[in-house]
Amino acid sequence: MKRVVVAIDGPAAAGKSTISKLVAKSLGFTYIDTGAMYRAFTSYVIDKGVDPKNEKECVKLIPEVDIVLYPDGKVMCSGKDVTRVIREQKVSSNVSYIASYKDIRLALVELQRKMAESQSVVMDGRDIGTYVLPNADVKIFMVASVKERADRRFKENMEKGIPCTYEEIVEDVEKRDRIDSSRAFAPLKPAEDSILLDTSLLSIEQVHAAVLKIIKDKVGEF
Ligand code: CDP
């Protein structure tokens, strides 16, 4: 079986991780949630009492931060289980500052590339098709309206018992899109060879099927 690399990028709460997980499961590939890594780093910064807007102090923590993603979705950061805390609003509202620091990105990208080296993967994030895995076999840029994305994230948080208000979610999605798209290093943007997929009017099952079809059309049998 040949190795296949699928990159899925897009703005906040576009449904990337839900779909990436399903697609990886259907194909027997490994799912790599790069957003969870930036979130884990952010939770570490907050735990240490460091200001997420202070780049110099945040970068100093790089040698202390050891992130491990487990196949069942568990996320460990320097010996602590951060699976739940990384989804909380205090992390969501600060993660885009941390993700704009070049040195932190370089450290996490090194880890991401290593994870994708020897296996078939579905990796989701902001810069996977443009920077992390520019030679990916399939690149998808997933978008949806701000309203649809905020509705989905609010519902997801309610289901998981993560406290938030709808207004906070709208603000968070818009703020992260702005910071992620305008940062100097590896900003959020579609790769030239990516396929745009607007999921606003599609169900999870429809997006799942659409992505599987895109992969099949591009890669053929594997
Ligand atoms: O799931 P959601 O769309 O809310 O975001 P995520 O994938 O968990 O990513 C959280 C944040 O990490 C993003 O808003 C980006 O600031 C950053 N990120 C990034 O810069 N590059 C990546 N490859 C993945 C995430």
PDB file of C-alpha atoms and ligand atoms in Angstrom:
ATOM      1  CA  MET A   1       0.000   0.000   0.000  1.00  0.00           C
ATOM      2  CA  LYS A   2       1.464   3.381  -0.959  1.00  0.00           C
ATOM      3  CA  ARG A   3       1.804   6.190   1.574  1.00  0.00           C
ATOM      4  CA  VAL A   4      -0.817   8.913   1.134  1.00  0.00           C
ATOM      5  CA  VAL A   5      -0.680  12.379   2.699  1.00  0.00           C
ATOM      6  CA  VAL A   6      -3.838  14.474   3.003  1.00  0.00           C
ATOM      7  CA  ALA A   7      -3.663  18.112   4.154  1.00  0.00           C
ATOM      8  CA  ILE A   8      -6.815  19.844   5.350  1.00  0.00           C
ATOM      9  CA  ASP A   9      -6.630  23.559   6.117  1.00  0.00           C
ATOM     10  CA  GLY A  10      -9.164  26.260   6.804  1.00  0.00           C
ATOM     11  CA  PRO A  11     -10.430  28.865   9.245  1.00  0.00           C
ATOM     12  CA  ALA A  12     -11.562  28.289  12.832  1.00  0.00           C
ATOM     13  CA  ALA A  13     -14.338  25.771  13.425  1.00  0.00           C
ATOM     14  CA  ALA A  14     -14.864  24.964   9.730  1.00  0.00           C
ATOM     15  CA  GLY A  15     -15.254  21.288  10.645  1.00  0.00           C
ATOM     16  CA  LYS A  16     -11.728  20.210   9.794  1.00  0.00           C
ATOM     17  CA  SER A  17     -11.096  18.025  12.809  1.00  0.00           C
ATOM     18  CA  THR A  18     -14.493  16.259  12.742  1.00  0.00           C
ATOM     19  CA  ILE A  19     -14.056  15.409   9.072  1.00  0.00           C
ATOM     20  CA  SER A  20     -10.347  14.613   9.280  1.00  0.00           C
ATOM     21  CA  LYS A  21     -11.014  12.125  12.071  1.00  0.00           C
ATOM     22  CA  LEU A  22     -13.788  10.400  10.075  1.00  0.00           C
ATOM     23  CA  VAL A  23     -11.755  10.301   6.862  1.00  0.00           C
ATOM     24  CA  ALA A  24      -8.687   8.936   8.668  1.00  0.00           C
ATOM     25  CA  LYS A  25     -10.836   6.230  10.261  1.00  0.00           C
ATOM     26  CA  SER A  26     -12.464   5.264   6.942  1.00  0.00           C
ATOM     27  CA  LEU A  27      -9.100   4.937   5.218  1.00  0.00           C
ATOM     28  CA  GLY A  28      -7.053   3.514   8.098  1.00  0.00           C
ATOM     29  CA  PHE A  29      -4.788   6.590   8.125  1.00  0.00           C
ATOM     30  CA  THR A  30      -3.415   8.412  11.178  1.00  0.00           C
ATOM     31  CA  TYR A  31      -5.125  11.676  12.078  1.00  0.00           C
ATOM     32  CA  ILE A  32      -2.849  14.501  13.247  1.00  0.00           C
ATOM     33  CA  ASP A  33      -4.521  17.484  14.911  1.00  0.00           C
ATOM     34  CA  THR A  34      -1.914  20.256  14.678  1.00  0.00           C
ATOM     35  CA  GLY A  35      -4.265  22.780  16.317  1.00  0.00           C
ATOM     36  CA  ALA A  36      -4.165  20.639  19.466  1.00  0.00           C
ATOM     37  CA  MET A  37      -0.394  21.215  19.587  1.00  0.00           C
ATOM     38  CA  TYR A  38      -0.723  25.025  19.477  1.00  0.00           C
ATOM     39  CA  ARG A  39      -3.506  24.747  22.046  1.00  0.00           C
ATOM     40  CA  ALA A  40      -1.337  22.542  24.322  1.00  0.00           C
ATOM     41  CA  PHE A  41       1.524  25.049  24.137  1.00  0.00           C
ATOM     42  CA  THR A  42      -0.929  27.824  24.998  1.00  0.00           C
ATOM     43  CA  SER A  43      -2.245  25.960  28.054  1.00  0.00           C
ATOM     44  CA  TYR A  44       1.345  25.504  29.235  1.00  0.00           C
ATOM     45  CA  VAL A  45       2.023  29.253  28.854  1.00  0.00           C
ATOM     46  CA  ILE A  46      -1.135  30.065  30.849  1.00  0.00           C
ATOM     47  CA  ASP A  47      -0.244  27.512  33.571  1.00  0.00           C
ATOM     48  CA  LYS A  48       3.170  29.107  33.967  1.00  0.00           C
ATOM     49  CA  GLY A  49       1.572  32.527  34.451  1.00  0.00           C
ATOM     50  CA  VAL A  50       3.285  33.892  31.330  1.00  0.00           C
ATOM     51  CA  ASP A  51       1.458  36.538  29.251  1.00  0.00           C
ATOM     52  CA  PRO A  52       0.539  34.901  25.878  1.00  0.00           C
ATOM     53  CA  LYS A  53       1.119  38.285  24.203  1.00  0.00           C
ATOM     54  CA  ASN A  54       4.747  38.359  25.402  1.00  0.00           C
ATOM     55  CA  GLU A  55       6.573  36.601  22.559  1.00  0.00           C
ATOM     56  CA  LYS A  56       9.999  36.648  24.217  1.00  0.00           C
ATOM     57  CA  GLU A  57       8.773  34.977  27.410  1.00  0.00           C
ATOM     58  CA  CYS A  58       6.635  32.425  25.526  1.00  0.00           C
ATOM     59  CA  VAL A  59       9.507  31.427  23.243  1.00  0.00           C
ATOM     60  CA  LYS A  60      11.726  30.827  26.308  1.00  0.00           C
ATOM     61  CA  LEU A  61       9.391  27.960  27.291  1.00  0.00           C
ATOM     62  CA  ILE A  62      10.059  25.925  24.109  1.00  0.00           C
ATOM     63  CA  PRO A  63      12.652  23.581  25.704  1.00  0.00           C
ATOM     64  CA  GLU A  64      10.239  22.741  28.556  1.00  0.00           C
ATOM     65  CA  VAL A  65       7.274  21.883  26.359  1.00  0.00           C
ATOM     66  CA  ASP A  66       6.884  18.255  25.334  1.00  0.00           C
ATOM     67  CA  ILE A  67       3.678  17.509  23.437  1.00  0.00           C
ATOM     68  CA  VAL A  68       2.419  14.002  22.669  1.00  0.00           C
ATOM     69  CA  LEU A  69      -0.748  13.260  20.646  1.00  0.00           C
ATOM     70  CA  TYR A  70      -2.261   9.807  21.225  1.00  0.00           C
ATOM     71  CA  PRO A  71      -4.354   7.902  18.644  1.00  0.00           C
ATOM     72  CA  ASP A  72      -7.422   8.055  20.924  1.00  0.00           C
ATOM     73  CA  GLY A  73      -7.291  11.889  20.942  1.00  0.00           C
ATOM     74  CA  LYS A  74      -5.583  12.263  24.307  1.00  0.00           C
ATOM     75  CA  VAL A  75      -3.138  15.181  24.413  1.00  0.00           C
ATOM     76  CA  MET A  76      -0.272  15.218  26.932  1.00  0.00           C
ATOM     77  CA  CYS A  77       1.864  18.284  27.531  1.00  0.00           C
ATOM     78  CA  SER A  78       5.008  17.941  29.661  1.00  0.00           C
ATOM     79  CA  GLY A  79       3.500  15.115  31.705  1.00  0.00           C
ATOM     80  CA  LYS A  80       0.030  16.656  32.130  1.00  0.00           C
ATOM     81  CA  ASP A  81      -3.184  15.468  30.459  1.00  0.00           C
ATOM     82  CA  VAL A  82      -4.475  18.637  28.741  1.00  0.00           C
ATOM     83  CA  THR A  83      -7.086  16.964  26.483  1.00  0.00           C
ATOM     84  CA  ARG A  84      -9.983  18.862  28.002  1.00  0.00           C
ATOM     85  CA  VAL A  85      -8.433  22.129  29.084  1.00  0.00           C
ATOM     86  CA  ILE A  86      -7.140  22.910  25.571  1.00  0.00           C
ATOM     87  CA  ARG A  87     -10.765  23.258  24.364  1.00  0.00           C
ATOM     88  CA  GLU A  88     -11.642  25.846  27.013  1.00  0.00           C
ATOM     89  CA  GLN A  89     -12.243  29.470  26.101  1.00  0.00           C
ATOM     90  CA  LYS A  90      -9.169  30.756  27.945  1.00  0.00           C
ATOM     91  CA  VAL A  91      -7.022  28.683  25.570  1.00  0.00           C
ATOM     92  CA  SER A  92      -9.087  29.410  22.422  1.00  0.00           C
ATOM     93  CA  SER A  93      -8.887  33.155  22.984  1.00  0.00           C
ATOM     94  CA  ASN A  94      -5.081  33.134  23.335  1.00  0.00           C
ATOM     95  CA  VAL A  95      -3.914  30.391  20.972  1.00  0.00           C
ATOM     96  CA  SER A  96      -3.600  32.613  17.903  1.00  0.00           C
ATOM     97  CA  TYR A  97      -0.994  34.797  19.661  1.00  0.00           C
ATOM     98  CA  ILE A  98       1.101  31.735  20.464  1.00  0.00           C
ATOM     99  CA  ALA A  99       0.660  30.409  16.907  1.00  0.00           C
ATOM    100  CA  SER A 100       1.975  33.676  15.452  1.00  0.00           C
ATOM    101  CA  TYR A 101       5.446  33.232  17.047  1.00  0.00           C
ATOM    102  CA  LYS A 102       7.858  31.891  14.458  1.00  0.00           C
ATOM    103  CA  ASP A 103      10.133  29.996  16.869  1.00  0.00           C
ATOM    104  CA  ILE A 104       7.194  28.158  18.400  1.00  0.00           C
ATOM    105  CA  ARG A 105       5.861  27.282  14.939  1.00  0.00           C
ATOM    106  CA  LEU A 106       9.250  25.953  13.828  1.00  0.00           C
ATOM    107  CA  ALA A 107       9.448  23.678  16.886  1.00  0.00           C
ATOM    108  CA  LEU A 108       5.934  22.298  16.388  1.00  0.00           C
ATOM    109  CA  VAL A 109       6.265  21.958  12.610  1.00  0.00           C
ATOM    110  CA  GLU A 110       9.367  19.797  13.121  1.00  0.00           C
ATOM    111  CA  LEU A 111       7.275  17.475  15.273  1.00  0.00           C
ATOM    112  CA  GLN A 112       4.403  17.468  12.747  1.00  0.00           C
ATOM    113  CA  ARG A 113       6.699  16.570   9.839  1.00  0.00           C
ATOM    114  CA  LYS A 114       8.238  13.726  11.860  1.00  0.00           C
ATOM    115  CA  MET A 115       4.787  12.337  12.632  1.00  0.00           C
ATOM    116  CA  ALA A 116       3.867  12.316   8.931  1.00  0.00           C
ATOM    117  CA  GLU A 117       7.172  10.850   7.764  1.00  0.00           C
ATOM    118  CA  SER A 118       6.501   7.152   7.556  1.00  0.00           C
ATOM    119  CA  GLN A 119       2.736   6.665   7.494  1.00  0.00           C
ATOM    120  CA  SER A 120      -0.416   7.694   5.643  1.00  0.00           C
ATOM    121  CA  VAL A 121      -1.912  10.703   7.409  1.00  0.00           C
ATOM    122  CA  VAL A 122      -4.726  13.198   7.422  1.00  0.00           C
ATOM    123  CA  MET A 123      -3.270  16.339   8.985  1.00  0.00           C
ATOM    124  CA  ASP A 124      -5.406  19.396   9.688  1.00  0.00           C
ATOM    125  CA  GLY A 125      -4.447  22.959  10.522  1.00  0.00           C
ATOM    126  CA  ARG A 126      -3.821  26.333   8.904  1.00  0.00           C
ATOM    127  CA  ASP A 127      -0.521  25.919   7.031  1.00  0.00           C
ATOM    128  CA  ILE A 128      -0.366  22.205   6.269  1.00  0.00           C
ATOM    129  CA  GLY A 129      -0.722  22.466   2.476  1.00  0.00           C
ATOM    130  CA  THR A 130       1.312  25.677   2.187  1.00  0.00           C
ATOM    131  CA  TYR A 131       4.143  25.061   4.632  1.00  0.00           C
ATOM    132  CA  VAL A 132       4.188  21.880   6.732  1.00  0.00           C
ATOM    133  CA  LEU A 133       3.576  19.314   3.961  1.00  0.00           C
ATOM    134  CA  PRO A 134       3.829  21.200   0.645  1.00  0.00           C
ATOM    135  CA  ASN A 135       4.122  17.897  -1.248  1.00  0.00           C
ATOM    136  CA  ALA A 136       0.899  16.451   0.188  1.00  0.00           C
ATOM    137  CA  ASP A 137      -0.972  14.242  -2.314  1.00  0.00           C
ATOM    138  CA  VAL A 138      -4.292  15.932  -1.577  1.00  0.00           C
ATOM    139  CA  LYS A 139      -4.857  19.466  -0.269  1.00  0.00           C
ATOM    140  CA  ILE A 140      -8.277  20.629   0.805  1.00  0.00           C
ATOM    141  CA  PHE A 141      -9.179  24.124   1.992  1.00  0.00           C
ATOM    142  CA  MET A 142     -12.391  23.864   3.996  1.00  0.00           C
ATOM    143  CA  VAL A 143     -14.526  26.957   4.514  1.00  0.00           C
ATOM    144  CA  ALA A 144     -17.965  27.842   5.931  1.00  0.00           C
ATOM    145  CA  SER A 145     -19.722  31.082   6.832  1.00  0.00           C
ATOM    146  CA  VAL A 146     -18.903  32.665  10.202  1.00  0.00           C
ATOM    147  CA  LYS A 147     -22.486  32.035  11.345  1.00  0.00           C
ATOM    148  CA  GLU A 148     -22.368  28.347  10.459  1.00  0.00           C
ATOM    149  CA  ARG A 149     -18.981  27.922  12.115  1.00  0.00           C
ATOM    150  CA  ALA A 150     -20.053  29.707  15.296  1.00  0.00           C
ATOM    151  CA  ASP A 151     -23.268  27.654  15.454  1.00  0.00           C
ATOM    152  CA  ARG A 152     -21.307  24.415  15.125  1.00  0.00           C
ATOM    153  CA  ARG A 153     -18.658  25.312  17.717  1.00  0.00           C
ATOM    154  CA  PHE A 154     -21.284  26.529  20.191  1.00  0.00           C
ATOM    155  CA  LYS A 155     -23.233  23.283  19.828  1.00  0.00           C
ATOM    156  CA  GLU A 156     -20.034  21.238  20.171  1.00  0.00           C
ATOM    157  CA  ASN A 157     -19.023  23.093  23.355  1.00  0.00           C
ATOM    158  CA  MET A 158     -22.486  22.632  24.853  1.00  0.00           C
ATOM    159  CA  GLU A 159     -22.337  18.901  24.119  1.00  0.00           C
ATOM    160  CA  LYS A 160     -18.884  18.617  25.696  1.00  0.00           C
ATOM    161  CA  GLY A 161     -19.880  20.759  28.692  1.00  0.00           C
ATOM    162  CA  ILE A 162     -17.349  23.475  27.866  1.00  0.00           C
ATOM    163  CA  PRO A 163     -18.706  26.763  29.267  1.00  0.00           C
ATOM    164  CA  CYS A 164     -19.083  29.661  26.788  1.00  0.00           C
ATOM    165  CA  THR A 165     -21.629  32.096  25.375  1.00  0.00           C
ATOM    166  CA  TYR A 166     -22.635  32.279  21.714  1.00  0.00           C
ATOM    167  CA  GLU A 167     -21.330  35.865  21.515  1.00  0.00           C
ATOM    168  CA  GLU A 168     -17.920  34.746  22.836  1.00  0.00           C
ATOM    169  CA  ILE A 169     -17.722  32.090  20.149  1.00  0.00           C
ATOM    170  CA  VAL A 170     -18.541  34.515  17.303  1.00  0.00           C
ATOM    171  CA  GLU A 171     -15.954  36.953  18.617  1.00  0.00           C
ATOM    172  CA  ASP A 172     -13.367  34.197  19.041  1.00  0.00           C
ATOM    173  CA  VAL A 173     -13.861  32.766  15.541  1.00  0.00           C
ATOM    174  CA  GLU A 174     -13.575  36.212  13.933  1.00  0.00           C
ATOM    175  CA  LYS A 175     -10.562  37.214  16.014  1.00  0.00           C
ATOM    176  CA  ARG A 176      -8.657  33.999  15.328  1.00  0.00           C
ATOM    177  CA  ASP A 177      -9.402  34.192  11.588  1.00  0.00           C
ATOM    178  CA  ARG A 178      -8.024  37.744  11.566  1.00  0.00           C
ATOM    179  CA  ILE A 179      -4.824  36.927  13.476  1.00  0.00           C
ATOM    180  CA  ASP A 180      -4.241  33.577  11.711  1.00  0.00           C
ATOM    181  CA  SER A 181      -4.640  35.157   8.242  1.00  0.00           C
ATOM    182  CA  SER A 182      -2.503  38.218   8.870  1.00  0.00           C
ATOM    183  CA  ARG A 183       0.497  36.781  10.720  1.00  0.00           C
ATOM    184  CA  ALA A 184       3.857  37.172   8.966  1.00  0.00           C
ATOM    185  CA  PHE A 185       5.021  33.553   9.119  1.00  0.00           C
ATOM    186  CA  ALA A 186       2.998  30.714   7.517  1.00  0.00           C
ATOM    187  CA  PRO A 187      -0.380  32.495   7.585  1.00  0.00           C
ATOM    188  CA  LEU A 188      -3.744  30.854   6.940  1.00  0.00           C
ATOM    189  CA  LYS A 189      -4.327  30.858   3.178  1.00  0.00           C
ATOM    190  CA  PRO A 190      -5.283  28.272   0.565  1.00  0.00           C
ATOM    191  CA  ALA A 191      -2.379  26.512  -1.158  1.00  0.00           C
ATOM    192  CA  GLU A 192      -2.416  27.219  -4.909  1.00  0.00           C
ATOM    193  CA  ASP A 193      -3.044  23.555  -5.612  1.00  0.00           C
ATOM    194  CA  SER A 194      -5.742  23.101  -2.958  1.00  0.00           C
ATOM    195  CA  ILE A 195      -9.364  22.190  -3.581  1.00  0.00           C
ATOM    196  CA  LEU A 196     -11.857  24.573  -1.997  1.00  0.00           C
ATOM    197  CA  LEU A 197     -14.701  22.894  -0.119  1.00  0.00           C
ATOM    198  CA  ASP A 198     -17.510  25.070   1.250  1.00  0.00           C
ATOM    199  CA  THR A 199     -19.264  23.073   3.979  1.00  0.00           C
ATOM    200  CA  SER A 200     -21.851  25.726   4.965  1.00  0.00           C
ATOM    201  CA  LEU A 201     -24.821  23.858   3.533  1.00  0.00           C
ATOM    202  CA  LEU A 202     -23.531  20.313   3.914  1.00  0.00           C
ATOM    203  CA  SER A 203     -24.051  17.728   6.646  1.00  0.00           C
ATOM    204  CA  ILE A 204     -21.116  15.915   8.252  1.00  0.00           C
ATOM    205  CA  GLU A 205     -21.936  12.813   6.179  1.00  0.00           C
ATOM    206  CA  GLN A 206     -21.969  14.856   2.958  1.00  0.00           C
ATOM    207  CA  VAL A 207     -18.608  16.486   3.708  1.00  0.00           C
ATOM    208  CA  HIS A 208     -17.142  13.119   4.704  1.00  0.00           C
ATOM    209  CA  ALA A 209     -18.264  11.609   1.386  1.00  0.00           C
ATOM    210  CA  ALA A 210     -17.048  14.636  -0.597  1.00  0.00           C
ATOM    211  CA  VAL A 211     -13.563  14.429   0.940  1.00  0.00           C
ATOM    212  CA  LEU A 212     -13.306  10.676   0.317  1.00  0.00           C
ATOM    213  CA  LYS A 213     -14.242  11.297  -3.321  1.00  0.00           C
ATOM    214  CA  ILE A 214     -11.652  14.069  -3.711  1.00  0.00           C
ATOM    215  CA  ILE A 215      -8.977  11.739  -2.295  1.00  0.00           C
ATOM    216  CA  LYS A 216     -10.023   8.859  -4.576  1.00  0.00           C
ATOM    217  CA  ASP A 217     -10.101  11.088  -7.661  1.00  0.00           C
ATOM    218  CA  LYS A 218      -6.648  12.482  -6.893  1.00  0.00           C
ATOM    219  CA  VAL A 219      -4.825   9.390  -5.673  1.00  0.00           C
ATOM    220  CA  GLY A 220      -6.697   6.510  -7.297  1.00  0.00           C
ATOM    221  CA  GLU A 221      -6.514   3.099  -5.631  1.00  0.00           C
ATOM    222  CA  PHE A 222      -4.084   2.655  -2.765  1.00  0.00           C
TER     223      PHE A 222
HETATM  224  O1  CDP B   1     -10.590  23.609  15.827  1.00  0.00           O
HETATM  225  P1  CDP B   1     -10.386  25.055  15.535  1.00  0.00           P
HETATM  226  O2  CDP B   1     -10.659  25.386  14.110  1.00  0.00           O
HETATM  227  O3  CDP B   1     -11.064  25.959  16.509  1.00  0.00           O
HETATM  228  O4  CDP B   1      -8.857  25.410  15.751  1.00  0.00           O
HETATM  229  P2  CDP B   1      -7.607  24.470  15.907  1.00  0.00           P
HETATM  230  O5  CDP B   1      -7.381  23.689  14.651  1.00  0.00           O
HETATM  231  O6  CDP B   1      -7.697  23.728  17.194  1.00  0.00           O
HETATM  232  O7  CDP B   1      -6.424  25.548  15.988  1.00  0.00           O
HETATM  233  C1  CDP B   1      -6.327  26.449  17.058  1.00  0.00           C
HETATM  234  C2  CDP B   1      -5.405  27.591  16.643  1.00  0.00           C
HETATM  235  O8  CDP B   1      -4.079  27.102  16.463  1.00  0.00           O
HETATM  236  C3  CDP B   1      -5.743  28.311  15.355  1.00  0.00           C
HETATM  237  O9  CDP B   1      -6.698  29.347  15.500  1.00  0.00           O
HETATM  238  C4  CDP B   1      -4.390  28.850  14.920  1.00  0.00           C
HETATM  239  O10 CDP B   1      -4.085  30.056  15.584  1.00  0.00           O
HETATM  240  C5  CDP B   1      -3.428  27.797  15.415  1.00  0.00           C
HETATM  241  N1  CDP B   1      -2.986  26.854  14.385  1.00  0.00           N
HETATM  242  C6  CDP B   1      -2.023  27.244  13.509  1.00  0.00           C
HETATM  243  O11 CDP B   1      -1.584  28.377  13.526  1.00  0.00           O
HETATM  244  N2  CDP B   1      -1.499  26.359  12.602  1.00  0.00           N
HETATM  245  C7  CDP B   1      -1.953  25.118  12.554  1.00  0.00           C
HETATM  246  N3  CDP B   1      -1.400  24.267  11.667  1.00  0.00           N
HETATM  247  C8  CDP B   1      -2.991  24.696  13.401  1.00  0.00           C
HETATM  248  C9  CDP B   1      -3.511  25.589  14.316  1.00  0.00           C
END
